[in-house]
Every structure is written in structure tokens, then in C-alpha cells.
mmCIF file of C-alpha atoms in Angstrom:
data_model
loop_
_atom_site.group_PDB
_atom_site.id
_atom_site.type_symbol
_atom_site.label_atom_id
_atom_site.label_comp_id
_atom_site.label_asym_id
_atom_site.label_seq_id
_atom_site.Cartn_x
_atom_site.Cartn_y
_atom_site.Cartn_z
ATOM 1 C CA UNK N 1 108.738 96.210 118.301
ATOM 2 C CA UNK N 2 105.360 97.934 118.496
ATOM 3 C CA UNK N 3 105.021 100.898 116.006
ATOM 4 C CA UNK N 4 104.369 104.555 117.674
ATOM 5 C CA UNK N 5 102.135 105.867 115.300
ATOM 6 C CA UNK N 6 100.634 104.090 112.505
ATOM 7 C CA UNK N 7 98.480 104.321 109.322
ATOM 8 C CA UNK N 8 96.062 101.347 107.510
ATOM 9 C CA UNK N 9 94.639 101.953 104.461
ATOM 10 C CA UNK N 10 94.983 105.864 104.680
ATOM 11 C CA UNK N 11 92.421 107.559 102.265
ATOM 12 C CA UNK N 12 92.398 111.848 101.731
ATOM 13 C CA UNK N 13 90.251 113.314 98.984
ATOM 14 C CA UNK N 14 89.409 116.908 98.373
ATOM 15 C CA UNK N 15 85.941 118.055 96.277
ATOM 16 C CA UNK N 16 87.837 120.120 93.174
ATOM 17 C CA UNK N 17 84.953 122.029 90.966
ATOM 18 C CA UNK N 18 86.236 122.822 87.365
ATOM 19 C CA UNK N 19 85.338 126.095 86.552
ATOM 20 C CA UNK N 20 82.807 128.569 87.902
ATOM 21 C CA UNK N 21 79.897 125.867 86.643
ATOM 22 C CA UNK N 22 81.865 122.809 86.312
ATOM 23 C CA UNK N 23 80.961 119.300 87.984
ATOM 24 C CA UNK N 24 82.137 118.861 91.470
ATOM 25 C CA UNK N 25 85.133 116.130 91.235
ATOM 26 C CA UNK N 26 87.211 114.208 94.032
ATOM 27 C CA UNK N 27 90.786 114.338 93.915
ATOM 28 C CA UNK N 28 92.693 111.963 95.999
ATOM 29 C CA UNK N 29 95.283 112.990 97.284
ATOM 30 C CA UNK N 30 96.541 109.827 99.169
ATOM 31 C CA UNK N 31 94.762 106.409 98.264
ATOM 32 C CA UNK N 32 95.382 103.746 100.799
ATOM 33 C CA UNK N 33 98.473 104.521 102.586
ATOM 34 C CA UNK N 34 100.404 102.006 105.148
ATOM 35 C CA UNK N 35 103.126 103.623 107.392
ATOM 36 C CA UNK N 36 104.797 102.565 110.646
ATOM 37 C CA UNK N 37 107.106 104.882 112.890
ATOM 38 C CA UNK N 38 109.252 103.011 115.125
ATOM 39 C CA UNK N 39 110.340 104.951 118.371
ATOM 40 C CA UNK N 40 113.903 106.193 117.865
ATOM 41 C CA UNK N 41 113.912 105.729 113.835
ATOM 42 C CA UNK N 42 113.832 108.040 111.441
ATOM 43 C CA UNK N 43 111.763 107.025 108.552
ATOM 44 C CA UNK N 44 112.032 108.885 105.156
ATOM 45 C CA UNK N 45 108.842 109.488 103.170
ATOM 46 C CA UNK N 46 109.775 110.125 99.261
ATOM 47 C CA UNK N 47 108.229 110.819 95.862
ATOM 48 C CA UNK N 48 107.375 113.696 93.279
ATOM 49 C CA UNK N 49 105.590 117.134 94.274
ATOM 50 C CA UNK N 50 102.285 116.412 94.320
ATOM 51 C CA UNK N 51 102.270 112.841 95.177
ATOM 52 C CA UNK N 52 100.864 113.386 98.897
ATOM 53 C CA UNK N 53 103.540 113.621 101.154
ATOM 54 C CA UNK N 54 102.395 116.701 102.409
ATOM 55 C CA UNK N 55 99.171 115.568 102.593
ATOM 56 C CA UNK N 56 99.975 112.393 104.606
ATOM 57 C CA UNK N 57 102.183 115.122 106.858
ATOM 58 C CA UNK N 58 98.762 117.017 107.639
ATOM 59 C CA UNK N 59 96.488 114.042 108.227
ATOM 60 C CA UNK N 60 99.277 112.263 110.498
ATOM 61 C CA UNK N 61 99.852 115.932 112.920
ATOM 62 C CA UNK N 62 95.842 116.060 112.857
ATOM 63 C CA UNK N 63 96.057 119.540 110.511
ATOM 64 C CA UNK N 64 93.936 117.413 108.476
ATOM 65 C CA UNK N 65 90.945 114.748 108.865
ATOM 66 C CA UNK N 66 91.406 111.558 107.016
ATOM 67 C CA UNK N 67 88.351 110.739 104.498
ATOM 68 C CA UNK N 68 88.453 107.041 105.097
ATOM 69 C CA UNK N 69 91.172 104.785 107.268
ATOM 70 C CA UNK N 70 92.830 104.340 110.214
ATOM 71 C CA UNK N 71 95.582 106.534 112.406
ATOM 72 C CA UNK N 72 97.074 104.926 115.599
ATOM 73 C CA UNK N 73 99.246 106.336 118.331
ATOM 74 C CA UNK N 74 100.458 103.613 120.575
ATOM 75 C CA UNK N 75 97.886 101.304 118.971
ATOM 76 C CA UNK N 76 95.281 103.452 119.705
ATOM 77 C CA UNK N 77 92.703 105.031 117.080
ATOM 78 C CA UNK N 78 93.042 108.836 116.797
ATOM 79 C CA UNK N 79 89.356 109.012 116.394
ATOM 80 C CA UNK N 80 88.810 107.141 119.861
ATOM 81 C CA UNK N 81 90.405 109.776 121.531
ATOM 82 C CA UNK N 82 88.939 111.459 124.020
ATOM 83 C CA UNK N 83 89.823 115.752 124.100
ATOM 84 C CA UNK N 84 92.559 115.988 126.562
ATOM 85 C CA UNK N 85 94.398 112.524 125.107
ATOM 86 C CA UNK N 86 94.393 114.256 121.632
ATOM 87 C CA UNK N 87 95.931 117.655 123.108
ATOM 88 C CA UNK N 88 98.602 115.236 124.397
ATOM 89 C CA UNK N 89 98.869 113.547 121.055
ATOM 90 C CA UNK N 90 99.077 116.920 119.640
ATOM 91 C CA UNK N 91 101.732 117.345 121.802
ATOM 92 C CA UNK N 92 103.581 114.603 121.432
ATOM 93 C CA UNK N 93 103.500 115.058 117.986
ATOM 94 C CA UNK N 94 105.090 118.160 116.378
ATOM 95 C CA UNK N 95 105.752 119.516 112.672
ATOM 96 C CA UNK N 96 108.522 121.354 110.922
ATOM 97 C CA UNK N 97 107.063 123.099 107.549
ATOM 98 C CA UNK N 98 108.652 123.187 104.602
ATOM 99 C CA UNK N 99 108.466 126.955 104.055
ATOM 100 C CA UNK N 100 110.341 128.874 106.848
ATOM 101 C CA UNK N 101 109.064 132.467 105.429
ATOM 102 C CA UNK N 102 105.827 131.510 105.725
ATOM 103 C CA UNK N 103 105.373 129.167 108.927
ATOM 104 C CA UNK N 104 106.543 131.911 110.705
ATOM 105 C CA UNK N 105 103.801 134.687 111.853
ATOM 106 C CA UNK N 106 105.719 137.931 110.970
ATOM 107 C CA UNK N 107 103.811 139.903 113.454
ATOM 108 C CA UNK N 108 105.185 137.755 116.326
ATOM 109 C CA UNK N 109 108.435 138.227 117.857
ATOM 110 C CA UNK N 110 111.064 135.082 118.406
ATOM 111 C CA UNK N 111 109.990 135.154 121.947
ATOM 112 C CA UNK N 112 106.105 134.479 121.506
ATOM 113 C CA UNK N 113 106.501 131.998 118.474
ATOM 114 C CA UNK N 114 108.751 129.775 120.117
ATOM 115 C CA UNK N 115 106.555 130.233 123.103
ATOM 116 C CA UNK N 116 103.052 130.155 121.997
ATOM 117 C CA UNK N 117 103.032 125.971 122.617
ATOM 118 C CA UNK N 118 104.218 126.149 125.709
ATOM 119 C CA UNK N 119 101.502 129.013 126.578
ATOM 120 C CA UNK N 120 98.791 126.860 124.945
ATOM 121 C CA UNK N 121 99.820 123.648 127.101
ATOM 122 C CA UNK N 122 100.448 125.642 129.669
ATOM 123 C CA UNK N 123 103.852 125.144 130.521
ATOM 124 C CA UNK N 124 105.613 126.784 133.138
ATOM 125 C CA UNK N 125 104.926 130.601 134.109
ATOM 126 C CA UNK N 126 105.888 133.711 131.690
ATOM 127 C CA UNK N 127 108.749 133.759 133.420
ATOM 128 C CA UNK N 128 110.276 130.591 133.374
ATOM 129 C CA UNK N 129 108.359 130.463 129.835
ATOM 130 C CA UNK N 130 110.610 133.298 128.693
ATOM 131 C CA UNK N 131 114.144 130.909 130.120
ATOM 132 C CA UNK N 132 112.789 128.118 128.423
ATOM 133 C CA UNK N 133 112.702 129.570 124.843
ATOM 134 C CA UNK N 134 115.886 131.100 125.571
ATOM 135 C CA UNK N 135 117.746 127.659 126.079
ATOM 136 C CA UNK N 136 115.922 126.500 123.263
ATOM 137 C CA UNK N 137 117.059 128.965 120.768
ATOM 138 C CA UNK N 138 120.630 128.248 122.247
ATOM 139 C CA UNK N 139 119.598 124.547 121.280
ATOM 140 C CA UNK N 140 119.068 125.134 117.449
ATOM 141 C CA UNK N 141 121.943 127.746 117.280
ATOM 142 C CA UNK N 142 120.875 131.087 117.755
ATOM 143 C CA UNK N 143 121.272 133.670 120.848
ATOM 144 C CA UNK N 144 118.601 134.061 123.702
ATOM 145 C CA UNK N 145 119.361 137.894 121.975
ATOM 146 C CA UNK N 146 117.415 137.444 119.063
ATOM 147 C CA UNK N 147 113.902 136.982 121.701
ATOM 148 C CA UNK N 148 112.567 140.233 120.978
ATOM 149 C CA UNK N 149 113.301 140.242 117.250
ATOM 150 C CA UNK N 150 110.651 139.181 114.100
ATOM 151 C CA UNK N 151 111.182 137.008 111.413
ATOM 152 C CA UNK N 152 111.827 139.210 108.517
ATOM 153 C CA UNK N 153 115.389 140.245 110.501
ATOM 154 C CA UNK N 154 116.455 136.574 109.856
ATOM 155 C CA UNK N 155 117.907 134.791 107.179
ATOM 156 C CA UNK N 156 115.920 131.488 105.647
ATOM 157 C CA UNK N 157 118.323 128.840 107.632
ATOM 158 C CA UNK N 158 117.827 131.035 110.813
ATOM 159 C CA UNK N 159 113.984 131.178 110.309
ATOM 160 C CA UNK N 160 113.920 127.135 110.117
ATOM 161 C CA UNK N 161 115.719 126.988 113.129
ATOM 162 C CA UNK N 162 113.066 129.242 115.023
ATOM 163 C CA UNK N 163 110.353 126.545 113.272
ATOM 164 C CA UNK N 164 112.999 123.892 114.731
ATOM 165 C CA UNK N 165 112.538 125.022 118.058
ATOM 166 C CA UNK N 166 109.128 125.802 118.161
ATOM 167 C CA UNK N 167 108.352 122.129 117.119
ATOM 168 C CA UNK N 168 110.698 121.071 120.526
ATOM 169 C CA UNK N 169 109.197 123.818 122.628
ATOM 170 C CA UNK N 170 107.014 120.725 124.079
ATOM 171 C CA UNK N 171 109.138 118.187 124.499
ATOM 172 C CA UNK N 172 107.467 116.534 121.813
ATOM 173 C CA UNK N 173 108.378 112.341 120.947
ATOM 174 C CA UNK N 174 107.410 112.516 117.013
ATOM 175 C CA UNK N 175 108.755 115.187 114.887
ATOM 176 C CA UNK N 176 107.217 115.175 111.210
ATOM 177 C CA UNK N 177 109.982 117.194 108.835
ATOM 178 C CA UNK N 178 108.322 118.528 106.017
ATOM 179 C CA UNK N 179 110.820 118.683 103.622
ATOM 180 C CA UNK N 180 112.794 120.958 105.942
ATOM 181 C CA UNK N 181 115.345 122.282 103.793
ATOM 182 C CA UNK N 182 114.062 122.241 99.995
ATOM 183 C CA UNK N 183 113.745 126.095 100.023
ATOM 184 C CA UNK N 184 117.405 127.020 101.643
ATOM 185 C CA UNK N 185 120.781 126.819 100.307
ATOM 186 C CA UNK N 186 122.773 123.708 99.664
ATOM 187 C CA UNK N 187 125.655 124.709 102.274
ATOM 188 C CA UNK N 188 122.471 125.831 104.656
ATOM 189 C CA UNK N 189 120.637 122.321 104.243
ATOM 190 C CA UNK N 190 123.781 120.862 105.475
ATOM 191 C CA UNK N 191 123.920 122.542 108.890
ATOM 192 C CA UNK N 192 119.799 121.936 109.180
ATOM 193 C CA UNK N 193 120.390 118.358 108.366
ATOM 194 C CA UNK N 194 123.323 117.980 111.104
ATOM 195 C CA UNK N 195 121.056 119.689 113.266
ATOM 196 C CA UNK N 196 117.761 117.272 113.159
ATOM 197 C CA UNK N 197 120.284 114.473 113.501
ATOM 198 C CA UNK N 198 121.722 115.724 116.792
ATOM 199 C CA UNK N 199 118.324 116.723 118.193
ATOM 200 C CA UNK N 200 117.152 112.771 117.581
ATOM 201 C CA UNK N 201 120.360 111.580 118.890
ATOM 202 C CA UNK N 202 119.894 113.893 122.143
ATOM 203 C CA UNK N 203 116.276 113.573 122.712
ATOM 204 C CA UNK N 204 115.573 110.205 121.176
ATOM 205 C CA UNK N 205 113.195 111.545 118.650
ATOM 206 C CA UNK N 206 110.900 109.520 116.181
ATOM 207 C CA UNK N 207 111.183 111.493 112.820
ATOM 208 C CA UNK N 208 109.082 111.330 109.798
ATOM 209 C CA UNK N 209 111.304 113.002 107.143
ATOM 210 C CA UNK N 210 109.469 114.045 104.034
ATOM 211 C CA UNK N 211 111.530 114.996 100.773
ATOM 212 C CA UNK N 212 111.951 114.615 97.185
ATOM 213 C CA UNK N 213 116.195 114.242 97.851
ATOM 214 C CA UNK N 214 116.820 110.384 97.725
ATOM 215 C CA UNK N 215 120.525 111.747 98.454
ATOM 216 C CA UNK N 216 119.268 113.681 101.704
ATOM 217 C CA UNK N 217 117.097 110.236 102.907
ATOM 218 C CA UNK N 218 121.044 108.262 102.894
ATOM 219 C CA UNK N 219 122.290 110.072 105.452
ATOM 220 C CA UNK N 220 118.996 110.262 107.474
ATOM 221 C CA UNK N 221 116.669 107.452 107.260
ATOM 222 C CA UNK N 222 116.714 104.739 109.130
ATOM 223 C CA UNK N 223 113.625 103.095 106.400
ATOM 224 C CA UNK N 224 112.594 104.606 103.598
ATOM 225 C CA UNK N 225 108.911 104.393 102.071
ATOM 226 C CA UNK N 226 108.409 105.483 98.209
ATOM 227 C CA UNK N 227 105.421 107.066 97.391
ATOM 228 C CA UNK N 228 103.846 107.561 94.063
ATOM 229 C CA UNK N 229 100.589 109.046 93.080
ATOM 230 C CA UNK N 230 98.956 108.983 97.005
ATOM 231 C CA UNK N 231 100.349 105.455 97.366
ATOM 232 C CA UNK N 232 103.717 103.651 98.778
ATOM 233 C CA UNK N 233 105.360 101.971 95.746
ATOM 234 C CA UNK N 234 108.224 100.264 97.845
ATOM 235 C CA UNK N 235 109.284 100.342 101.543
ATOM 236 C CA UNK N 236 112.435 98.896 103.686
ATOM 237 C CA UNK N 237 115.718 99.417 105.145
ATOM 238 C CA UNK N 238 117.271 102.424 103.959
ATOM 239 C CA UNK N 239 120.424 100.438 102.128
ATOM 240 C CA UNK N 240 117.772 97.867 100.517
ATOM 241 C CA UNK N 241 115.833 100.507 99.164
ATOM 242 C CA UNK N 242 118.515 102.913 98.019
ATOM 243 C CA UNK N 243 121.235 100.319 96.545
ATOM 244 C CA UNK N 244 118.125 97.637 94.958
ATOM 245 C CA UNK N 245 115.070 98.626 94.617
ATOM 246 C CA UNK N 246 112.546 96.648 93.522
ATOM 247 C CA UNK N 247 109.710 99.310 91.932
ATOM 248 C CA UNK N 248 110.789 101.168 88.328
ATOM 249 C CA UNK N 249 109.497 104.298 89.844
ATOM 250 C CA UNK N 250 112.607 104.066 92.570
ATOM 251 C CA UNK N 251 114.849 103.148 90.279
ATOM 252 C CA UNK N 252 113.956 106.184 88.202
ATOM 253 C CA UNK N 253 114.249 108.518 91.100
ATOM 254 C CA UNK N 254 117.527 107.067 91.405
ATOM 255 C CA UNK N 255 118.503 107.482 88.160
ATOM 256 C CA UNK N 256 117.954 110.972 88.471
ATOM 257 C CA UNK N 257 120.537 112.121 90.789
ATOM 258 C CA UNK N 258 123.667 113.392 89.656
ATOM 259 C CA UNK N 259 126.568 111.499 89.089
ATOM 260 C CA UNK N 260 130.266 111.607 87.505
ATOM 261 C CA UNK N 261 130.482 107.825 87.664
ATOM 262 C CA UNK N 262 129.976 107.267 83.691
ATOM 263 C CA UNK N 263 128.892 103.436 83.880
ATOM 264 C CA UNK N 264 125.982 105.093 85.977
ATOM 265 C CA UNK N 265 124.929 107.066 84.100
ATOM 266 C CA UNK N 266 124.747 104.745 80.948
ATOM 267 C CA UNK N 267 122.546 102.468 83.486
ATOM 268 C CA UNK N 268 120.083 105.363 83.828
ATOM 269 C CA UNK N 269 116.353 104.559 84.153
ATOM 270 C CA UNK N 270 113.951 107.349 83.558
ATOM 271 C CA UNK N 271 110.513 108.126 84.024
ATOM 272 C CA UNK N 272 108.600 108.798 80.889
ATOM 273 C CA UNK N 273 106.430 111.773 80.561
ATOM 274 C CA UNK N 274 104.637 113.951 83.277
ATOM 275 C CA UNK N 275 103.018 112.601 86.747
ATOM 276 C CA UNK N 276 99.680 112.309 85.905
ATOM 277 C CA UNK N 277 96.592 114.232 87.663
ATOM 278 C CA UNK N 278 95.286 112.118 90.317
ATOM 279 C CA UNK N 279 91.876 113.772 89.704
ATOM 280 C CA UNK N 280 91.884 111.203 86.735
ATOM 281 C CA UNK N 281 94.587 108.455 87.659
ATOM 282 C CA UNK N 282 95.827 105.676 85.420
ATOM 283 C CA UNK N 283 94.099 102.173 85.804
ATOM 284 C CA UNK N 284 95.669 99.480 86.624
ATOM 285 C CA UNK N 285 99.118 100.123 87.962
ATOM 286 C CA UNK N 286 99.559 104.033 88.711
ATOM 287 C CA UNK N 287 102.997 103.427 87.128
ATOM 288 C CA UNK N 288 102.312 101.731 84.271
ATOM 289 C CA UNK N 289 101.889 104.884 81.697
ATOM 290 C CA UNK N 290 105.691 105.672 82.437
ATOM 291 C CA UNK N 291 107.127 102.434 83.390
ATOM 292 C CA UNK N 292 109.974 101.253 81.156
ATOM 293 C CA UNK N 293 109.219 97.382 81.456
ATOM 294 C CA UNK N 294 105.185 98.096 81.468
ATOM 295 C CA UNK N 295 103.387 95.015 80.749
ATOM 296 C CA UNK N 296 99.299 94.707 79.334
ATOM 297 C CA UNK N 297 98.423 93.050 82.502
ATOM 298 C CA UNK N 298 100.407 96.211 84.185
ATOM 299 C CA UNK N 299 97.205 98.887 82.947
ATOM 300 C CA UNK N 300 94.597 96.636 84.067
ATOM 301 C CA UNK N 301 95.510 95.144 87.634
ATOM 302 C CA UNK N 302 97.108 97.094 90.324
ATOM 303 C CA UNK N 303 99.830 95.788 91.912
ATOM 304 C CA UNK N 304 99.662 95.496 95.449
ATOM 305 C CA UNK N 305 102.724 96.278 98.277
ATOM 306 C CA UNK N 306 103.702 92.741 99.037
ATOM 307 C CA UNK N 307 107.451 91.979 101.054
ATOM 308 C CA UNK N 308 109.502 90.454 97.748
ATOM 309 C CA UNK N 309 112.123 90.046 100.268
ATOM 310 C CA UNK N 310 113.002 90.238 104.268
ATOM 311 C CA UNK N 311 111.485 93.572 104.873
ATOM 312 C CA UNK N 312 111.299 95.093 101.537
ATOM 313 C CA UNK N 313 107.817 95.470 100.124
ATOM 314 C CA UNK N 314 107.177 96.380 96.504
ATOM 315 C CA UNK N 315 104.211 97.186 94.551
ATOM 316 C CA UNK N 316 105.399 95.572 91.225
ATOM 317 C CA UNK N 317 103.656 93.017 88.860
ATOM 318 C CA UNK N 318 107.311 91.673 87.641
ATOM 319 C CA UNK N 319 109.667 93.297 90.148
ATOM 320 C CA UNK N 320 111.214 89.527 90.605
ATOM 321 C CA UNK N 321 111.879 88.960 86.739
ATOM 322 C CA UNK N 322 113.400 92.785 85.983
ATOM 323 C CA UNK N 323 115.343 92.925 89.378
ATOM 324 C CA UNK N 324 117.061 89.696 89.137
ATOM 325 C CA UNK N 325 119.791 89.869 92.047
ATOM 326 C CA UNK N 326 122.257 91.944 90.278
#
């Protein structure tokens, strides 16, 4: 199957001065990044704040321009694109931010948020613009009552489901989730989550769902890609990835959600230390300075993502010795 929307060797850095006087400095954000979004699939994009998933979220809906590397939708390079192809790409492809308080304009009401895409693309007449974002409030769960209210009358969960529908407004065929529900409640995150999945199911979505939850990616991803630093660690099938990784920085992740199972968590992996700053990243393998099985070789050569088995790549120097089928 061809991939929808792809990435090669995705590169983002941002000029960071230190101090009123201090030497101008790169920081990259994302160093080389390889994706692939299948239509229909829902891929789940994983790692630590500030590792670049946000980043890669911004540079994939266009928010952003890449520094170096490549971005294609339906193999074709974003930068070939001519202006009306990209306002099609840009409405094909649609985002869900993470924060719902402040995605939201508060000086809009429901009506003109959810319908602001469908006035830029020109969609339909007021009129039938004004039906439209009534059935698709009644879509996410709310009442075509709540058009002439603003954002602050809502709660969080209702304010991501006005971002929800705003990202559908367009009928769009890639929906990038930036970790959608990290700032609501737990019982909330379960009625977003059960949401997104019926809105693929219904519409036949591609989603690119961004978190930090390994537990949210189970019930959700279709693939999952790990991503350390500003670069993908280990990528497969969700069940591959989740139940044996290959990487140390996966298992650690793992290791890190809760569990009552005692044998668990005696077999707990963890992380050493803080991420470092990718203004001044480790040589060698990006891992290596809080790897548990870190080798010499490990701080000198970088690993590269090879497939250590049927569809599951790993960026791991000794991932075959340490992960030994269990």
C-alpha cells in the first residue's frame, strides 16, 4: 500500500541566542525523521515532552517549514505544490491541539470557530454554513444550542470537542491529534478517546496521534513510532512494539506505567537521569547517557533505524543480544 503522507529524513532547527549578548545557537528540534501514514490507520507518535512531537505535528499540517528534508502527500513533494493544491492539502489535512483553552479564540462564538474553515474554503453559503456547524456539533456531542455561545462558558472536554469539530468542518482525510487529551480529566479523556475512534471508523480517517500515554496508543494505534530526542528510536505494529520492544528507551517508557502485577514491576527498566538539551545532544547514540546496557561503541556511533524483524525497526547497537526472544 502506498503511504498518504510521508516524511524522509525530516530536519527542524530553531536559532536559540543565550542571553541578551550570547552566541546565536541551533537547536534541533527533530533530526532526520521517517514517518508513513497509511490511509485508514491510525499511527501513534510517542516520546518525552520536548522530544519533537509537536514539532513534527507543525511541520507535517504546514504550521511550520521544514529546515532540510522531504514531506509527501500522495507521493508528491509539499514544496512542488503549486497554491491552490496546497490549500487542498491544507484541507485535507487538519489538526487537533493539545490545549483546548487556548486553541480556541475566546472572542469568537461556537458558530464562527467551527465555521471559519468552511468560510475560508468557501463552503456552502452562511446559511447552509450555519446547518453545517450545527450537525457537526451534534457530531462531537454537543447541541446546535450552544452556536451563539464562547468558549469560556464550556468546560475543557466540551472545548476539545468544538477543536474536534472544527478540524472535521472540511471534510478533511488526515487528522493530526496533538496529544488531545493530556490537559482533561481521566474520565473526560475516555469519552474524547471513544470519540476520535468513532469519527475514523465513520469517516475513514488517517490519524496521526501524538502522546506521551503508551497506555492511550493500545487502544488507538494501529503502528506505533517511538521518538527520542527529534528522532524515531523504534517503529511497528502496535502489539510488536508495546509487548517487545526492541530499543531500551521503549522499554523504559514501558516500565513506567503503573502496574499492580508485582513480577512487573520487579522487571522494571528505567531511564537514568534527565532528557538531555538537544541544543547540545549526546554523541554517538542519543540514548546512550541513560541506557541501562550502554556499550563504549554506544557514545561514539549512532545507531541507525534498521527492521530487526518483519516490520519492526529499531535504532539499537545490541537490540538482538539484550532482547533475546523472551
Amino acid at each position: 500500500m502506498t503511504a498518504l503522507l510521508e516524511t524522509r529524513n525530516l530536519v527542524k532547527q530553531f536559532p536559540v541566542r543565550g542571553g541578551l549578548l550570547g552566541e546565536k545557537r541551533l537547536l534541533t528540534a527533530v533530526a532526520g525523521v521517517d514517518l508513513e501514514l497509511y490511509p485508514g490507520e491510525t499511527l501513534g507518535l510517542a516520546g518525552e515532552s520536548g522530544c519533537g512531537k509537536s514539532t513534527v505535528a507543525r511541520l507535517l499540517t504546514g504550521l511550520t517549514p521544514p529546515t532540510t528534508g522531504s514531506i509527501r502527500y500522495e507521493g508528491r513533494e509539499l514544496s512542488s505544490l503549486d497554491r491552490k493544491e496546497m490549500a487542498q492539502y491544507r484541507k485535507d489535512v487538519q489538526m487537533i491541539f493539545q490545549d483546548p483553552f487556548s486553541s480556541l479564540n475566546p472572542r469568537m462564538r461556537v458558530a464562527d470557530i467551527v465555521g471559519e474553515p468552511l468560510a475560508i474554503h468557501r463552503i456552502g453559503t452562511p446559511s447552509q454554513r450555519r446547518d453545517m456547524v450545527a450537525a457537526l456539533l451534534q457530531r462531537v456531542g454537543l447541541s446546535p444550542d450552544h452556536l451563539g455561545r464562547f468558549p469560556h462558558e464550556f468546560s475543557g472536554g466540551q472545548r476539545q470537542r468544538i477543536g474536534i469539530a472544527r478540524a472535521l468542518a472540511v471534510s478533511p482525510r488526515v487528522i493530526i491529534a496533538d496529544e488531545p487529551v493530556s490537559a482533561l480529566d481521566l474520565s473526560i479523556q475516555a469519552q474524547i478517546i471513544n470519540l476520535l475512534q468513532d469519527v475514523k471508523k465513520d469517516l475513514g480517517l488517517s490519524f496521526l496521534f501524538i502522546t506521551h500515554d503508551l497506555s492511550v496508543l493500545r487502544h488507538l494505534s494501529d503502528r506505533v513510532a517511538i521518538m527520542y530526542l527529534g528522532r524515531i528510536v523504534e517503529s511497528g505494529k502496535r502489539d510488536d512494539v508495546l509487548t517487545a520492544p526492541l530499543h531500551p528507551y521503549t522499554e523504559a517508557l514501558l516500565s513506567a506505567i503503573p502496574s499492580i502485577d508485582p513480577k512487573k514491576r520487579e522487571r522494571r527498566v528505567m531511564a537514568r537521569g534527565e532528557l538531555p538539551s538537544p541544543l547540545s545532544p549526546p554523541s554517538g547514540c542519543p540514548f546512550h547517557t541513560r541506557c541501562p546496557y550502554a556499550q563504549e561503541r554506544c557514545s561514539k556511533e549512532r545507531p541507525e533505524l534498521l527492521e530487526k524483524e518483519p516490520g519492526h525497526r529499531a535504532a539499537c547497537h545490541f537490540s538482538e543480544r539484550i532482547y533475546r526472544r523472551r
